[in-house]
Amino acid sequence: MVLAQQVLLDVPGERGRAAAGVLAAATRRLIRGQVDDVRFEGQPDISLAQCAQMAADKTGALMGASTALGAVLAGAPARTVRALQEFGEELGMAFQLVDDVLGIWGDPEATGKPVLSDLRSRKNSLPVSYALSRHDHYSLELTAWLADRDCADEARLWVIAALVEAAGGRDWAEKEARRRLDRSERLLRDAKVAPSVVDELVALGRFIVSRES
Amino acid sequence: MVLAQQVLLDVPGERGRAAAGVLAAATRRLIRGQVDDVRFEGQPDISLAQCAQMAADKTGALMGASTALGAVLAGAPARTVRALQEFGEELGMAFQLVDDVLGIWGDPEATGKPVLSDLRSRKNSLPVSYALSRHDHYSLELTAWLADRDCADEARLWVIAALVEAAGGRDWAEKEARRRLDRSERLLRDAKVAPSVVDELVALGRFIVSRES
């Protein structure tokens, strides 16, 4: 990140300084998001809005900076830069939602993570946070099970996964990922960007989001 | 049932005898279905096909006889009788699927049954049977929880409900009810029945199936 910053600052003129500013802001958000991610673990009273903000900081910010930087360096109009940045932010959120679903229900052979890994670490991921926000019978049970750290055997984790799924956490996350991806594509098509670039970025976005679970 | 049988046998000629035969066959299946319903309670190794057959006997048979009897007594052609009987059987299955969903997730104020009543009695209802048939992590847990009869407090029953729902039992039952209702309407429209009768029976079917959960 420091190296990237130096490279951008080496670009002569205003554009290099602006690009370095975009990267610096994203880096600050990335750090805040990572800190919140760990800080929120095992805290069932964190709201869905707080979790979504954490995900936007942790994943959306850097993805938004990445898709905006080229336009900044090329001296594109502010609204094009903004559209590309929003495209990246939405795509980052879609990616994070898919990542969170895989962190619970993903096949370990495909993800490289142990089965149920995000539940094992009591991560307040987006599907869990959504389920807790429902305040129905399932979320009450889920709160109780998450609070009890005594026993973390796999059978118990599957019960927690079932409570998250029954409360609609998985379905919501999958639909929300789809919605964010669709929104990112609309933002991109509305921006003044060459059609071939749009097509490439859309394909890239779909590739990132469509990992197998 | 005995009285209905006598009334039909009082109808002079072949039609009354045929109608009484239809009712007797339905009654035999009804009794078998009711016996199986109780016999299957707490038996997680009953297959989904067995449960579906039980529901068809318990609910479909009498509904099919009810919708067929008028046509039998009116001397309608055999294929019209058959279509009306199948219409009723499919409608009965749709009704039973909705009833089973309400037996777990229905609002006690609307159903008049205590919350989670079918789980409390360990009834092998269709959503539970479907969930068990999946043979995934949830169904393995579900089998274990259903086998353990020690503790039947409400918190525990909500965990069982979550396992059934996460395994797709609720969603399957709702979709299957819809599919059966649609099929019943197609059967009816294909039968040689007056359009006004079709409309009335379709409206009746939708009313029966669309109880609020």
Coordinates of C-alpha atoms in Angstrom, one line a residue:
Chain A
M1 CA 0.0 0.0 0.0
V2 CA 2.9 2.3 0.9
L3 CA 4.6 1.4 -2.4
A4 CA 1.4 2.0 -4.4
Q5 CA 1.1 5.4 -2.6
Q6 CA 4.6 6.3 -3.7
V7 CA 4.0 5.3 -7.3
L8 CA 0.9 7.5 -7.4
L9 CA 2.7 10.4 -5.8
D10 CA 5.5 10.1 -8.5
V11 CA 2.9 10.8 -11.2
P12 CA 3.5 14.5 -12.0
G13 CA 0.9 17.1 -11.5
E14 CA -2.5 17.3 -9.9
R15 CA -3.8 13.9 -11.1
G16 CA -1.1 11.9 -9.2
R17 CA -1.9 13.8 -6.0
A18 CA -5.7 13.2 -6.5
A19 CA -5.1 9.5 -7.1
A20 CA -2.9 9.2 -4.0
G21 CA -5.7 10.9 -2.0
V22 CA -8.3 8.4 -3.3
L23 CA -6.0 5.5 -2.3
A24 CA -5.2 7.0 1.1
A25 CA -9.0 7.5 1.9
A26 CA -9.7 3.9 0.9
T27 CA -6.8 2.6 3.0
R28 CA -8.1 4.4 6.1
R29 CA -11.5 2.8 5.6
L30 CA -9.9 -0.6 4.9
I31 CA -8.1 -0.5 8.3
R32 CA -11.2 0.7 10.1
G33 CA -13.2 -2.1 8.5
Q34 CA -10.7 -4.8 9.4
V35 CA -10.5 -3.5 13.0
D36 CA -14.4 -3.5 13.3
D37 CA -14.5 -7.0 11.8
V38 CA -12.4 -8.4 14.6
R39 CA -14.0 -6.1 17.2
F40 CA -17.5 -7.3 16.3
E41 CA -16.7 -11.0 16.7
G42 CA -19.0 -12.6 19.2
Q43 CA -21.0 -9.4 19.7
P44 CA -24.6 -10.3 18.8
D45 CA -25.8 -6.7 19.6
I46 CA -24.0 -5.2 16.6
S47 CA -26.7 -4.0 14.2
L48 CA -27.1 -5.0 10.6
A49 CA -26.3 -1.4 9.5
Q50 CA -23.0 -1.5 11.5
C51 CA -22.1 -4.8 9.9
A52 CA -22.9 -3.5 6.4
Q53 CA -20.8 -0.4 7.1
M54 CA -17.9 -2.7 8.2
A55 CA -18.2 -4.7 5.0
A56 CA -18.3 -1.5 2.9
D57 CA -15.1 -0.3 4.6
K58 CA -13.4 -3.6 4.6
T59 CA -14.1 -4.7 1.0
G60 CA -16.0 -2.0 -0.8
A61 CA -13.6 0.9 -0.2
L62 CA -10.5 -0.7 -1.8
M63 CA -12.5 -2.1 -4.7
G64 CA -14.0 1.3 -5.3
A65 CA -10.6 3.0 -5.2
S66 CA -9.3 0.3 -7.7
T67 CA -12.0 1.0 -10.2
A68 CA -11.7 4.8 -9.8
L69 CA -8.0 5.2 -9.9
G70 CA -7.6 4.7 -13.7
A71 CA -10.2 7.4 -14.4
V72 CA -8.5 9.8 -11.9
L73 CA -5.1 9.3 -13.5
A74 CA -6.7 9.7 -17.0
G75 CA -8.2 13.0 -15.9
A76 CA -11.8 11.8 -16.4
P77 CA -14.7 14.1 -15.3
A78 CA -15.6 14.0 -11.6
R79 CA -19.0 12.2 -12.3
T80 CA -17.3 9.5 -14.3
V81 CA -14.8 9.0 -11.4
R82 CA -17.6 8.8 -8.9
A83 CA -19.6 6.4 -11.0
L84 CA -16.6 4.1 -11.3
Q85 CA -15.9 4.3 -7.6
E86 CA -19.6 3.5 -6.8
F87 CA -19.4 0.6 -9.2
G88 CA -16.4 -0.8 -7.4
E89 CA -18.0 -0.2 -4.0
E90 CA -21.2 -2.1 -4.9
L91 CA -19.2 -4.9 -6.5
G92 CA -17.1 -5.1 -3.3
M93 CA -20.2 -5.5 -1.2
A94 CA -21.6 -8.2 -3.6
F95 CA -18.2 -10.0 -3.3
Q96 CA -18.3 -9.7 0.5
L97 CA -21.9 -11.1 0.7
V98 CA -20.9 -14.1 -1.4
D99 CA -17.8 -14.5 0.7
D100 CA -19.8 -14.5 3.9
V101 CA -22.2 -17.1 2.5
L102 CA -19.3 -19.3 1.5
G103 CA -17.7 -18.7 5.0
I104 CA -20.6 -20.7 6.5
W105 CA -22.0 -23.0 3.8
G106 CA -19.1 -23.2 1.3
D107 CA -17.5 -26.4 0.4
P108 CA -14.1 -26.5 2.1
E109 CA -12.6 -28.1 -1.1
A110 CA -13.7 -25.0 -3.1
T111 CA -13.0 -22.3 -0.5
G112 CA -9.9 -23.6 1.2
K113 CA -11.4 -22.7 4.5
P114 CA -12.6 -25.3 7.0
V115 CA -16.4 -26.1 7.0
L116 CA -18.5 -23.6 8.9
S117 CA -15.4 -21.5 9.6
D118 CA -17.1 -18.1 10.1
L119 CA -19.4 -19.7 12.7
R120 CA -16.5 -21.4 14.4
S121 CA -14.9 -18.0 14.9
R122 CA -18.2 -16.4 15.9
K123 CA -17.7 -13.9 13.1
N124 CA -20.6 -11.4 12.9
S125 CA -20.9 -11.9 9.2
L126 CA -23.7 -10.4 7.1
P127 CA -26.0 -13.5 7.0
V128 CA -25.7 -13.9 10.8
S129 CA -26.3 -10.2 11.3
Y130 CA -29.4 -10.2 9.2
A131 CA -30.7 -13.3 11.0
L132 CA -30.2 -11.6 14.4
S133 CA -31.9 -8.5 13.1
R134 CA -35.1 -10.4 12.5
H135 CA -36.1 -10.6 16.1
D136 CA -38.2 -13.7 15.6
H137 CA -38.1 -17.1 17.4
Y138 CA -35.1 -18.2 15.4
S139 CA -33.0 -15.1 16.1
L140 CA -33.8 -15.4 19.8
E141 CA -32.5 -19.0 19.7
L142 CA -29.5 -17.9 17.6
T143 CA -28.5 -15.3 20.2
A144 CA -28.6 -17.9 22.9
W145 CA -26.5 -20.4 20.9
L146 CA -23.9 -17.8 19.9
A147 CA -23.6 -16.6 23.5
D148 CA -22.8 -20.1 24.7
R149 CA -19.1 -20.7 23.8
D150 CA -18.6 -23.9 25.8
C151 CA -19.2 -26.3 23.0
A152 CA -18.1 -25.7 19.5
D153 CA -18.4 -29.2 18.0
E154 CA -19.6 -29.5 14.4
A155 CA -23.1 -30.8 15.3
R156 CA -23.6 -27.6 17.3
L157 CA -22.3 -25.4 14.5
W158 CA -24.8 -27.0 12.1
V159 CA -27.6 -26.1 14.4
I160 CA -26.4 -22.5 14.4
A161 CA -26.1 -22.6 10.6
A162 CA -29.7 -23.9 10.5
L163 CA -31.0 -21.1 12.7
V164 CA -29.2 -18.5 10.4
E165 CA -30.7 -20.2 7.3
A166 CA -34.2 -20.6 8.8
A167 CA -34.2 -16.9 9.8
G168 CA -33.5 -16.1 6.1
G169 CA -29.9 -15.0 6.5
R170 CA -28.6 -17.1 3.6
D171 CA -31.4 -16.2 1.2
W172 CA -31.1 -12.5 2.1
A173 CA -27.3 -12.5 1.5
E174 CA -27.7 -14.2 -1.8
K175 CA -30.4 -11.9 -3.0
E176 CA -28.6 -8.8 -1.7
A177 CA -25.4 -9.9 -3.5
R178 CA -27.4 -10.2 -6.7
R179 CA -29.0 -6.8 -6.1
R180 CA -25.6 -5.1 -5.5
L181 CA -24.2 -6.7 -8.6
D182 CA -27.1 -5.5 -10.7
R183 CA -26.8 -2.0 -9.2
S184 CA -23.1 -1.9 -10.0
E185 CA -23.8 -2.7 -13.6
R186 CA -26.5 0.0 -13.8
L187 CA -24.0 2.5 -12.4
L188 CA -21.4 1.5 -14.9
R189 CA -23.8 1.7 -17.9
D190 CA -25.0 5.1 -16.8
A191 CA -21.4 6.4 -16.6
K192 CA -19.7 7.9 -19.6
V193 CA -17.4 5.0 -20.2
A194 CA -16.5 3.3 -23.5
P195 CA -18.9 0.3 -24.1
S196 CA -16.0 -2.1 -24.4
V197 CA -14.7 -1.1 -21.0
V198 CA -18.2 -1.5 -19.6
D199 CA -18.4 -5.0 -21.0
E200 CA -15.0 -6.0 -19.6
L201 CA -15.8 -4.6 -16.1
V202 CA -19.2 -6.3 -16.1
A203 CA -17.6 -9.6 -17.0
L204 CA -15.0 -9.1 -14.3
G205 CA -17.7 -8.3 -11.7
R206 CA -19.7 -11.4 -12.6
F207 CA -16.6 -13.5 -12.4
I208 CA -15.7 -12.2 -8.9
V209 CA -19.2 -12.7 -7.5
S210 CA -20.0 -16.1 -9.1
R211 CA -17.7 -18.2 -7.1
E212 CA -19.1 -21.7 -6.6
S213 CA -20.4 -22.5 -3.1
Chain B
M1 CA -70.0 -42.1 7.0
V2 CA -72.4 -45.0 7.5
L3 CA -75.3 -42.7 7.1
A4 CA -73.9 -41.3 3.9
Q5 CA -73.4 -44.8 2.7
Q6 CA -77.1 -45.7 3.4
V7 CA -78.3 -42.6 1.6
L8 CA -76.3 -43.5 -1.5
L9 CA -77.5 -47.1 -1.4
D10 CA -81.1 -45.8 -1.3
V11 CA -80.5 -44.2 -4.7
P12 CA -82.2 -46.6 -7.1
G13 CA -80.3 -48.4 -9.9
E14 CA -76.7 -48.8 -10.8
R15 CA -75.6 -45.2 -10.1
G16 CA -76.4 -45.4 -6.3
R17 CA -74.4 -48.6 -6.1
A18 CA -71.5 -47.1 -8.0
A19 CA -71.6 -44.0 -5.7
A20 CA -71.6 -46.2 -2.6
G21 CA -68.6 -48.1 -4.0
V22 CA -66.7 -44.9 -4.5
L23 CA -67.4 -43.7 -0.9
A24 CA -66.5 -47.1 0.5
A25 CA -63.1 -47.2 -1.2
A26 CA -62.4 -43.7 0.0
T27 CA -63.4 -44.6 3.6
R28 CA -61.0 -47.6 3.5
R29 CA -58.2 -45.3 2.4
L30 CA -59.1 -42.7 5.0
I31 CA -58.9 -45.2 7.8
R32 CA -55.6 -46.6 6.5
G33 CA -54.2 -43.0 6.3
Q34 CA -55.3 -42.1 9.8
V35 CA -53.7 -45.3 11.2
D36 CA -50.5 -44.6 9.3
D37 CA -50.4 -41.0 10.5
V38 CA -50.3 -42.1 14.2
R39 CA -48.2 -45.2 13.4
F40 CA -45.5 -43.0 11.7
E41 CA -45.2 -40.5 14.7
G42 CA -41.6 -40.4 16.0
Q43 CA -40.4 -42.7 13.2
P44 CA -37.7 -40.8 11.3
D45 CA -37.0 -43.8 8.9
I46 CA -40.4 -43.5 7.2
S47 CA -39.7 -42.4 3.6
L48 CA -41.1 -39.3 1.9
A49 CA -43.0 -41.5 -0.5
Q50 CA -44.7 -43.3 2.5
C51 CA -45.6 -40.0 4.0
A52 CA -47.1 -38.7 0.8
Q53 CA -49.1 -41.9 0.4
M54 CA -50.4 -41.5 4.0
A55 CA -51.4 -37.9 3.2
A56 CA -53.1 -39.0 -0.1
D57 CA -55.0 -41.7 1.9
K58 CA -55.8 -39.5 4.8
T59 CA -56.9 -36.4 3.0
G60 CA -56.9 -36.9 -0.8
A61 CA -59.1 -39.9 -0.9
L62 CA -62.2 -38.4 0.8
M63 CA -61.8 -35.1 -1.1
G64 CA -61.6 -37.0 -4.4
A65 CA -64.7 -39.0 -3.5
S66 CA -66.5 -35.8 -2.6
T67 CA -65.8 -34.2 -6.0
A68 CA -66.5 -37.4 -7.9
L69 CA -69.8 -38.4 -6.3
G70 CA -72.0 -35.8 -7.9
A71 CA -70.8 -36.9 -11.4
V72 CA -71.3 -40.6 -10.5
L73 CA -74.9 -39.9 -9.4
A74 CA -75.5 -37.8 -12.5
G75 CA -74.3 -40.6 -14.7
A76 CA -71.4 -38.7 -16.2
P77 CA -68.9 -40.5 -18.5
A78 CA -66.2 -42.5 -16.7
R79 CA -63.4 -40.0 -17.8
T80 CA -65.3 -37.1 -16.3
V81 CA -65.7 -39.0 -13.0
R82 CA -62.0 -39.8 -13.1
A83 CA -61.0 -36.2 -13.8
L84 CA -63.2 -34.9 -11.0
Q85 CA -61.8 -37.5 -8.6
E86 CA -58.2 -36.7 -9.5
F87 CA -59.0 -33.0 -9.1
G88 CA -60.2 -33.6 -5.6
E89 CA -57.2 -35.8 -4.7
E90 CA -54.8 -33.2 -5.8
L91 CA -56.7 -30.5 -4.0
G92 CA -56.7 -32.7 -0.9
M93 CA -52.9 -33.1 -1.1
A94 CA -52.5 -29.3 -1.5
F95 CA -54.7 -28.8 1.5
Q96 CA -52.7 -31.3 3.6
L97 CA -49.4 -29.7 2.6
V98 CA -50.7 -26.3 3.7
D99 CA -52.1 -27.9 6.9
D100 CA -48.7 -29.4 7.7
V101 CA -46.9 -26.1 7.2
L102 CA -49.4 -24.4 9.6
G103 CA -49.0 -27.3 12.0
I104 CA -45.4 -26.2 12.6
W105 CA -45.2 -22.5 11.7
G106 CA -48.9 -21.4 11.9
D107 CA -50.0 -18.6 14.2
P108 CA -51.9 -20.3 17.0
E109 CA -54.5 -17.5 16.9
A110 CA -55.3 -18.4 13.3
T111 CA -55.0 -22.2 13.5
G112 CA -56.5 -22.8 16.9
K113 CA -53.6 -25.3 17.5
P114 CA -50.7 -24.6 20.0
V115 CA -47.5 -23.2 18.4
L116 CA -45.3 -25.9 16.9
S117 CA -47.9 -28.5 17.7
D118 CA -47.0 -31.1 15.0
L119 CA -43.3 -31.0 16.2
R120 CA -44.4 -31.4 19.8
S121 CA -46.3 -34.6 18.9
R122 CA -43.3 -35.7 16.7
K123 CA -45.7 -36.0 13.8
N124 CA -44.0 -37.2 10.6
S125 CA -45.6 -34.4 8.6
L126 CA -44.6 -33.7 5.0
P127 CA -42.2 -30.8 5.6
V128 CA -40.4 -32.9 8.3
S129 CA -40.3 -36.0 6.0
Y130 CA -38.9 -33.9 3.1
A131 CA -36.2 -32.5 5.4
L132 CA -35.2 -36.0 6.6
S133 CA -35.1 -37.2 3.0
R134 CA -32.4 -34.7 2.1
H135 CA -29.6 -36.6 3.9
D136 CA -27.6 -33.5 4.4
H137 CA -26.0 -32.0 7.6
Y138 CA -29.3 -30.6 8.6
S139 CA -31.2 -33.8 8.3
L140 CA -28.6 -35.7 10.3
E141 CA -29.0 -33.2 13.1
L142 CA -32.7 -33.3 12.7
T143 CA -32.8 -37.1 13.1
A144 CA -30.7 -36.8 16.3
W145 CA -33.0 -34.1 17.8
L146 CA -36.2 -36.0 16.9
A147 CA -34.8 -39.1 18.5
D148 CA -34.1 -37.4 21.8
R149 CA -37.5 -37.2 23.5
D150 CA -36.2 -36.0 26.9
C151 CA -36.7 -32.4 26.5
A152 CA -39.6 -30.8 24.6
D153 CA -39.4 -27.2 25.7
E154 CA -40.3 -24.6 23.2
A155 CA -36.7 -23.4 22.7
R156 CA -35.8 -27.0 21.6
L157 CA -38.8 -27.2 19.3
W158 CA -37.7 -24.0 17.6
V159 CA -34.4 -25.5 16.9
I160 CA -36.1 -28.5 15.3
A161 CA -38.3 -26.1 13.2
A162 CA -35.1 -24.3 12.1
L163 CA -33.5 -27.6 11.0
V164 CA -36.7 -28.5 9.0
E165 CA -36.8 -25.0 7.5
A166 CA -33.0 -24.9 6.7
A167 CA -33.2 -28.3 5.0
G168 CA -35.9 -26.8 2.8
G169 CA -38.9 -28.6 4.2
R170 CA -41.1 -25.5 4.5
D171 CA -40.2 -24.1 1.1
W172 CA -40.7 -27.5 -0.6
A173 CA -44.1 -28.0 1.1
E174 CA -45.3 -24.5 0.0
K175 CA -44.1 -25.0 -3.6
E176 CA -45.6 -28.5 -3.7
A177 CA -49.0 -27.2 -2.5
R178 CA -48.9 -24.6 -5.2
R179 CA -48.0 -27.3 -7.8
R180 CA -50.8 -29.6 -6.7
L181 CA -53.3 -26.8 -6.8
D182 CA -52.2 -25.8 -10.3
R183 CA -52.4 -29.5 -11.4
S184 CA -55.9 -29.8 -9.9
E185 CA -57.0 -26.8 -11.9
R186 CA -55.6 -28.2 -15.1
L187 CA -57.3 -31.5 -14.6
L188 CA -60.6 -29.8 -14.0
R189 CA -60.2 -27.5 -17.1
D190 CA -59.4 -30.6 -19.3
A191 CA -62.5 -32.4 -18.0
K192 CA -65.8 -32.1 -19.8
V193 CA -67.5 -30.0 -17.1
A194 CA -69.5 -26.8 -17.5
P195 CA -67.3 -23.7 -17.3
S196 CA -69.4 -22.3 -14.5
V197 CA -68.8 -25.4 -12.4
V198 CA -65.1 -25.3 -13.2
D199 CA -65.0 -21.7 -12.0
E200 CA -66.8 -22.5 -8.8
L201 CA -64.6 -25.5 -8.0
V202 CA -61.4 -23.6 -8.8
A203 CA -62.5 -20.8 -6.4
L204 CA -63.4 -23.3 -3.7
G205 CA -60.0 -25.0 -4.1
R206 CA -58.1 -21.7 -3.8
F207 CA -60.1 -20.8 -0.8
I208 CA -59.3 -24.1 0.9
V209 CA -55.6 -23.9 0.2
S210 CA -55.1 -20.2 0.9
R211 CA -55.5 -20.2 4.7
E212 CA -53.3 -17.7 6.4
S213 CA -50.2 -18.9 8.2

